[in-house]
């Protein structure tokens, strides 16, 4: 399968990438890992007139610890997250999610930021980012702006980037207190997208009560969705099985899954409820294990 | 566009259209061991090592290989000697029709480079992006572990 013809360049600096995007205008697209864009182009679901390949740009593959957050550059591949000790010690949900994204070969190429930009409601990273309350750093020739993930994800395959902007990095806040998280994913087989995925994150206050909670869902709405009502159930409360069950039910109510080859609407809603509860249990155990 | 790259130690240069898929370009150089199975990033038959890392070449453009070093199944053999993974696939009967085999061997060779003593789980996990319709994977897993033994003996 071949996409329609397009023009291509592979700049070696961010400045050149931004200048090329500005010059080529509407028809230009960033090519990162290409693990979503190239299949879409081959199926002719996307037909950019110009691809700006960022793979040759130096210095975009960083995972760094900066002022309370971990910054993940635009060329960090899924597999870099699997291997990252910094992520392993700071964000349990990311560590859970990474090895279940696609398959090992796709993970060598696909990028975290590309997945975030893609806004596929079946993609896993945006749920993890919602639960962690991450921020996206958008850069254009005019400068940089920081977009909270809730505002970045607009809808089905739609982000809030302006023309000429790229995702330069994503910033994942570190826990401020005792924290934990999980990503629980149901998939039919390796390489398939989630039937249902739930990202959870908890932080405990000194009194042992829940100070912060993050819950977001994959593949059950037209975009990755924060289960805000479920989070509200938790904040300020003492963790208990009963509380987690209540949060699971609230998350299920916020999901609007569709019946398809992966399962029925009713069953997926049940999975959301159970996975939310399980994720919270894991997150709590991790938080409590910290001194 | 002009591209320059190395395939199995040989320098290549060519004039390609940006939309030319890397797998088709590789096959056009005579390295037809690189197969096209699904053409949709699912099966791994098109897997090639790009600067040592397995990539699905049906989901890369040839222009993206500019400046890179590629190893295809034809490049596994060195100085007339089969690579241990090739010997092991033969000895352990790790193939039937052979269609998935080039991708399987390249993915496995990359695994063994990192971990010459993989457990059964390690192997199954590493090859989970490569689909085989014939073998049921049992002998493939045995072959990869046997190749590890051959590498460790040397
Ligand atoms: C077989 C298979 C299975 C998969 N399974 C899963 C799965 O289980 N879970 C999952 O989450 N994903 C899955 N994916 C998708 C994979 O994670 C992709 O890597 C990801 O969706 C896109 O990242 P990319 O770097 O490949 O982006 P690309 O394909 O290069 O780009 C995707 C889109 O984002 C834009 N873009 C990319 N980077 C930037 C940037 N820095 N700034 C602005 N725009 C940008 C592009 O212009 C394009 O519109 C799968 C893919 C395949 C082929
Ligand atoms: S042909 Fe490339 S993954 Fe199947
Ligand atoms: S041996 Fe036939 S597909 Fe694997």
XYZ file of C-alpha atoms and ligand atoms in Angstrom:
506
model
C 0.000 0.000 0.000
C 1.333 3.419 -0.897
C 0.347 6.888 0.279
C -0.143 9.698 -2.226
C 3.084 11.525 -3.105
C 4.430 14.060 -0.611
C 7.515 16.158 -0.091
C 9.911 15.361 2.708
C 12.771 16.773 4.700
C 14.632 15.658 7.794
C 16.018 18.751 9.539
C 18.647 18.365 12.239
C 17.531 21.186 14.546
C 14.256 22.183 16.198
C 14.576 25.665 14.655
C 14.684 24.185 11.162
C 11.723 21.916 11.943
C 9.680 24.923 13.068
C 10.765 27.051 10.107
C 9.830 24.263 7.679
C 6.416 23.789 9.306
C 5.789 27.549 9.143
C 6.789 27.659 5.487
C 4.883 24.576 4.331
C 1.677 25.561 6.133
C -1.523 23.516 6.499
C -0.506 20.420 4.538
C 2.660 19.793 6.569
C 2.863 17.198 9.350
C 5.481 16.119 11.812
C 6.767 12.575 11.321
C 7.986 11.086 14.621
C 7.963 7.292 15.099
C 5.577 6.999 12.167
C 3.887 4.015 13.814
C 0.473 5.660 13.559
C 0.992 8.223 10.810
C 2.555 5.933 8.182
C -0.184 3.257 8.495
C -2.799 6.020 8.231
C -1.089 7.428 5.142
C -0.883 3.972 3.564
C -4.606 3.511 4.175
C -5.082 7.040 2.821
C -6.785 8.167 6.012
C -4.199 10.943 6.089
C -2.552 12.606 3.095
C -0.118 15.278 4.183
C 1.558 17.160 1.345
C 4.777 17.519 3.339
C 6.424 15.464 6.077
C 8.889 17.073 8.440
C 10.792 14.109 9.861
C 12.107 14.937 13.363
C 14.097 11.708 13.825
C 17.393 13.369 12.876
C 17.021 16.253 15.347
C 19.699 16.078 18.011
C 18.932 16.285 21.695
C 15.208 15.458 21.760
C 15.571 12.033 23.358
C 15.978 13.197 26.950
C 14.244 11.926 30.075
C 15.285 14.359 32.800
C 14.443 15.211 36.368
C 13.695 18.959 36.582
C 12.091 20.903 39.441
C 9.454 18.464 40.560
C 8.678 16.926 37.199
C 10.158 14.521 34.709
C 10.601 16.023 31.243
C 10.268 13.615 28.327
C 11.559 14.878 24.976
C 9.831 14.392 21.629
C 12.119 11.563 20.501
C 11.783 9.349 23.568
C 10.547 5.976 22.280
C 8.106 3.748 24.142
C 10.943 1.311 24.776
C 13.083 4.041 26.385
C 10.353 4.307 29.031
C 10.427 0.528 29.546
C 14.147 0.825 30.297
C 14.179 4.130 32.233
C 15.200 3.930 35.891
C 14.079 7.507 36.469
C 10.554 6.688 35.287
C 10.670 3.411 37.230
C 11.333 5.302 40.446
C 8.968 8.237 39.850
C 5.879 7.110 37.974
C 4.394 3.670 38.465
C 1.588 4.103 35.925
C 4.047 4.946 33.130
C 6.174 1.958 34.081
C 3.084 -0.258 33.943
C 1.840 1.093 30.630
C 5.050 1.124 28.593
C 5.591 -2.628 28.083
C 1.969 -3.078 26.979
C 2.038 -0.483 24.216
C 1.952 -2.187 20.825
C 4.684 -4.836 20.421
C 8.444 -4.786 21.078
C 9.411 -3.741 17.537
C 6.839 -0.940 17.332
C 8.057 0.223 20.765
C 11.567 0.649 19.349
C 10.253 3.310 16.991
C 7.027 4.882 18.309
C 7.374 7.912 20.591
C 5.558 8.970 23.758
C 5.025 12.525 22.492
C 3.831 11.266 19.090
C 1.254 9.134 20.833
C 0.151 12.073 22.987
C -0.124 14.300 19.891
C -2.042 11.633 17.991
C -4.958 11.661 20.509
C -6.165 8.205 19.532
C -8.840 7.370 22.140
C -7.431 3.824 22.152
C -3.888 5.082 22.843
C -2.600 4.429 26.344
C -0.319 7.369 27.110
C -2.952 10.061 27.288
C -4.799 8.271 30.101
C -1.565 7.977 32.046
C -0.870 11.676 31.405
C -4.354 12.671 32.583
C -3.993 10.680 35.803
C -0.588 12.298 36.433
C -1.855 15.781 35.421
C 0.954 16.194 32.912
C 1.670 19.272 30.825
C 2.560 19.435 27.152
C 5.214 21.891 26.014
C 4.263 23.208 22.586
C 6.819 25.075 20.543
C 6.495 27.139 17.374
C 8.641 29.684 15.601
C 6.844 32.275 17.789
C 7.830 30.663 21.090
C 6.811 28.127 23.681
C 3.624 27.537 25.668
C 2.705 25.005 28.305
C -0.652 23.266 27.874
C -2.287 21.193 30.641
C -3.071 17.746 29.257
C -6.819 18.250 29.848
C -6.754 21.193 27.427
C -4.372 19.480 25.008
C -6.692 16.528 24.315
C -9.622 18.006 22.398
C -11.341 15.001 20.855
C -10.999 11.891 18.697
C -7.589 12.371 16.928
C -7.678 16.091 17.720
C -5.223 18.047 19.862
C -5.085 21.759 20.599
C -1.809 22.512 18.792
C -1.893 25.566 16.546
C -0.553 25.265 12.995
C 3.245 25.440 13.113
C 3.467 24.082 16.665
C 5.123 20.839 17.716
C 5.102 18.919 20.957
C 8.611 19.512 22.215
C 8.225 17.607 25.474
C 5.754 16.356 28.037
C 6.209 17.161 31.712
C 5.079 14.545 34.179
C 4.828 15.895 37.747
C 6.486 13.796 40.426
C 4.519 12.791 43.497
C 4.685 15.535 46.113
C 3.978 13.187 49.004
C 3.749 9.449 49.339
C 2.423 8.405 45.958
C 1.689 5.474 43.711
C 0.002 4.666 40.458
C -0.977 1.922 38.061
C -2.073 1.319 34.505
C -4.333 -1.684 34.147
C -4.996 -2.710 30.569
C -7.125 -5.422 29.049
C -5.989 -6.388 25.567
C -6.920 -9.359 23.410
C -3.388 -10.058 22.262
C -0.019 -8.331 22.071
C -0.097 -5.685 19.373
C -3.812 -5.025 19.763
C -5.077 -1.817 21.274
C -6.782 -1.739 24.666
C -10.253 -3.186 25.070
C -10.262 -1.090 28.234
C -7.435 0.687 30.050
C -7.506 2.563 33.342
C -4.747 4.786 34.734
C -4.795 5.627 38.418
C -2.641 7.735 40.681
C -2.909 8.455 44.420
C -1.021 10.665 46.837
C -1.434 10.411 50.591
C -1.266 13.238 53.106
C 0.545 12.973 56.459
C -2.774 11.965 58.042
C -3.012 8.937 55.713
C -5.967 10.444 53.872
C -6.023 10.793 50.096
C -4.593 14.200 49.184
C -4.652 13.834 45.413
C -6.259 11.352 43.045
C -6.026 10.870 39.292
C -8.160 8.431 37.270
C -8.441 8.293 33.470
C -9.778 5.792 30.964
C -8.701 4.430 27.571
C -10.899 3.143 24.732
C -14.244 3.791 26.419
C -14.979 7.342 25.219
C -14.323 9.388 22.077
C -11.117 10.541 23.759
C -9.052 9.528 26.772
C -11.233 10.752 29.613
C -10.647 11.863 33.177
C -13.120 10.265 35.593
C -13.510 13.505 37.559
C -16.430 12.324 39.704
C -14.473 9.227 40.720
C -11.507 11.398 41.716
C -13.832 13.533 43.852
C -15.104 10.451 45.630
C -11.553 9.849 46.855
C -10.017 13.213 47.738
C -9.980 13.982 51.464
C -11.110 10.483 52.408
C -9.454 7.602 54.219
C -8.741 4.792 51.731
C -10.935 1.713 52.102
C -12.285 -1.121 49.956
C -15.709 0.466 50.101
C -14.360 3.842 48.945
C -12.451 2.269 46.050
C -15.565 0.353 45.002
C -17.506 3.597 44.976
C -14.791 5.266 42.870
C -14.851 2.316 40.452
C -18.583 2.676 40.005
C -18.258 6.422 39.426
C -15.593 5.787 36.763
C -17.805 3.213 35.044
C -20.615 5.772 34.954
C -18.316 8.262 33.227
C -17.453 5.751 30.500
C -19.430 5.468 27.283
C -18.022 2.354 25.655
C -19.293 0.959 22.384
C -20.043 -2.650 21.612
C -17.509 -3.893 19.053
C -15.294 -6.903 18.313
C -13.501 -6.370 21.592
C -16.604 -6.711 23.759
C -20.006 -5.363 24.685
C -20.747 -1.989 26.151
C -22.045 -3.452 29.389
C -19.062 -5.710 29.923
C -16.521 -2.948 29.221
C -18.231 -0.736 31.781
C -17.885 -3.528 34.313
C -14.187 -3.838 33.427
C -13.726 -0.093 34.029
C -15.198 -0.473 37.484
C -13.060 -3.476 38.426
C -9.843 -2.107 36.891
C -10.285 1.243 38.612
C -10.568 -0.524 41.928
C -7.567 -2.761 41.237
C -5.467 0.173 40.064
C -6.317 2.131 43.201
C -5.397 -0.823 45.404
C -2.000 -1.077 43.707
C -1.431 2.680 43.903
C -2.335 2.701 47.594
C 0.011 -0.172 48.417
C 2.848 1.662 46.667
C 2.108 4.926 48.450
C 1.883 3.220 51.848
C 5.179 1.421 51.218
C 6.933 4.807 51.136
C 8.232 6.168 54.401
C 15.683 12.203 -3.283
C 19.220 10.909 -3.000
C 19.859 8.416 -0.172
C 23.106 6.820 0.972
C 23.115 3.884 3.340
C 24.874 0.651 4.180
C 23.136 -2.700 3.781
C 24.995 -5.744 5.094
C 28.304 -3.914 4.838
C 27.783 -2.718 1.251
C 27.363 0.988 0.582
C 24.297 1.788 -1.444
C 23.062 4.978 -2.949
C 19.842 5.509 -4.814
C 17.384 8.066 -6.013
C 14.002 7.365 -4.372
C 10.613 8.988 -4.116
C 9.855 10.042 -0.504
C 6.880 7.658 -0.394
C 8.946 4.607 -1.339
C 8.639 2.144 1.547
C 11.908 0.963 3.049
C 10.943 -2.704 2.667
C 10.433 -2.306 -1.074
C 13.703 -0.451 -1.448
C 15.571 -3.185 0.461
C 14.010 -5.861 -1.734
C 14.984 -3.877 -4.848
C 18.643 -4.202 -3.804
C 18.330 -7.984 -4.135
C 17.892 -8.599 -0.402
C 14.585 -10.358 -0.904
C 14.823 -12.255 2.374
C 13.045 -9.223 3.850
C 9.398 -10.180 3.444
C 6.123 -8.300 3.239
C 3.482 -10.171 5.202
C 0.737 -7.857 6.389
C 1.893 -4.444 5.139
C 0.146 -3.046 8.248
C 2.846 -3.134 10.965
C 1.447 -6.285 12.545
C 3.425 -9.368 11.488
C 7.109 -8.470 11.679
C 8.086 -10.314 8.459
C 9.662 -7.053 7.226
C 11.857 -6.639 10.329
C 15.382 -5.405 9.687
C 18.061 -4.142 12.067
C 18.468 -0.398 11.632
C 21.682 0.627 13.391
C 21.281 -2.626 15.332
C 17.655 -2.117 16.427
C 14.752 -4.154 14.989
C 12.335 -2.014 12.964
C 9.322 -2.865 10.822
C 10.381 -1.621 7.405
C 6.872 -1.627 5.951
C 6.350 1.303 8.319
C 9.376 3.384 7.422
C 10.154 5.273 4.273
C 13.394 4.542 2.424
C 14.399 8.211 2.834
C 14.423 7.633 6.593
C 17.225 5.101 6.201
C 19.548 7.743 4.769
C 22.868 7.528 6.632
C 21.875 4.349 8.466
C 23.426 0.908 8.654
C 21.024 -1.945 7.932
C 21.330 -5.658 8.546
C 18.955 -7.984 6.738
C 18.810 -11.760 6.992
C 21.365 -11.967 4.177
C 23.821 -10.107 6.409
C 23.655 -12.509 9.355
C 26.209 -14.876 7.833
C 29.752 -13.632 8.459
C 32.896 -14.795 6.617
C 31.047 -17.747 5.165
C 29.886 -18.926 8.614
C 26.237 -19.076 9.579
C 25.231 -16.858 12.495
C 24.472 -18.943 15.618
C 20.797 -18.014 15.276
C 20.768 -19.539 11.773
C 22.509 -22.701 12.933
C 20.095 -22.996 15.843
C 16.972 -22.503 13.680
C 18.256 -25.301 11.457
C 19.169 -27.658 14.285
C 16.002 -27.069 16.318
C 13.697 -27.002 13.303
C 12.602 -23.451 14.123
C 10.796 -22.990 10.822
C 8.326 -24.613 8.496
C 7.419 -22.443 5.503
C 10.124 -19.932 6.393
C 8.136 -16.805 5.652
C 8.427 -15.326 9.154
C 11.951 -16.652 9.656
C 14.079 -13.692 8.532
C 12.191 -11.344 10.857
C 12.226 -13.887 13.679
C 15.972 -14.391 13.370
C 16.799 -10.681 13.248
C 14.597 -9.885 16.254
C 16.146 -12.815 18.124
C 19.693 -11.857 17.153
C 19.051 -8.396 18.635
C 17.682 -9.994 21.822
C 20.734 -12.256 22.168
C 23.006 -9.269 21.686
C 21.457 -7.781 24.869
C 20.832 -11.035 26.709
C 22.641 -14.195 25.573
C 20.839 -16.306 28.190
C 17.134 -15.511 27.811
C 14.438 -17.464 29.643
C 11.512 -18.912 27.687
C 9.450 -15.915 28.823
C 12.145 -13.477 27.698
C 12.151 -15.059 24.237
C 8.368 -15.175 23.908
C 8.145 -11.548 24.999
C 10.891 -10.426 22.590
C 9.341 -12.138 19.559
C 5.789 -11.090 20.386
C 5.841 -8.587 17.494
C 6.659 -11.355 14.996
C 3.844 -13.621 13.905
C 4.352 -17.209 12.722
C 1.461 -19.038 11.100
C 3.135 -22.454 10.985
C 5.215 -23.553 13.919
C 3.218 -22.757 17.023
C 6.401 -21.023 18.238
C 7.637 -23.944 20.369
C 10.632 -24.759 18.172
C 11.338 -21.081 17.529
C 11.710 -20.509 21.262
C 13.939 -23.590 21.542
C 16.045 -22.362 18.633
C 16.577 -18.923 20.153
C 17.613 -20.409 23.483
C 19.914 -22.851 21.694
C 21.485 -19.966 19.760
C 22.150 -18.364 23.144
C 24.001 -21.510 24.198
C 26.055 -21.474 21.003
C 26.951 -17.822 21.578
C 27.875 -18.452 25.207
C 30.066 -21.439 24.266
C 32.129 -19.260 21.939
C 0.756 -2.778 15.566
C 0.606 -1.528 16.389
C 0.060 -1.617 17.654
C -0.112 -0.491 18.446
N -0.614 -0.630 19.697
C -0.716 0.435 20.518
C -1.186 0.310 21.847
O -1.478 -0.795 22.321
N -1.285 1.440 22.602
C -0.932 2.658 22.128
O -1.018 3.647 22.866
N -0.462 2.817 20.872
C -0.356 1.730 20.060
N 0.139 1.902 18.780
C 0.482 3.253 18.303
C 1.916 3.633 18.667
O 1.988 3.814 20.078
C 2.418 4.906 17.988
O 3.809 4.933 18.206
C 1.834 6.208 18.502
O 0.450 6.235 18.453
C 2.280 7.399 17.650
O 3.576 7.775 17.947
P 4.630 7.953 16.767
O 5.851 8.500 17.371
O 4.750 6.675 16.048
O 3.935 9.115 15.924
P 3.657 9.312 14.374
O 2.995 8.140 13.800
O 4.911 9.780 13.739
O 2.651 10.546 14.468
C 1.316 10.427 14.915
C 0.634 11.796 14.811
O 1.167 12.702 15.772
C 1.800 13.806 15.147
N 3.038 14.042 15.882
C 3.986 13.115 16.214
N 4.949 13.665 16.968
C 4.633 14.980 17.090
C 5.244 16.075 17.762
N 6.373 15.922 18.459
N 4.645 17.274 17.692
C 3.482 17.430 17.000
N 2.848 16.435 16.359
C 3.413 15.216 16.408
C 2.019 13.397 13.703
O 2.043 14.511 12.851
C 0.832 12.487 13.471
O -0.293 13.250 13.190
C 0.299 0.787 17.953
C 0.848 0.896 16.686
C 0.999 -0.252 15.903
C 1.598 -0.110 14.541
S 4.894 -6.539 6.589
Fe 5.688 -5.147 8.018
S 4.863 -5.829 9.866
Fe 3.933 -7.172 8.432
S 7.430 -20.798 9.489
Fe 5.716 -20.341 8.285
S 5.095 -18.411 9.111
Fe 6.602 -19.035 10.480
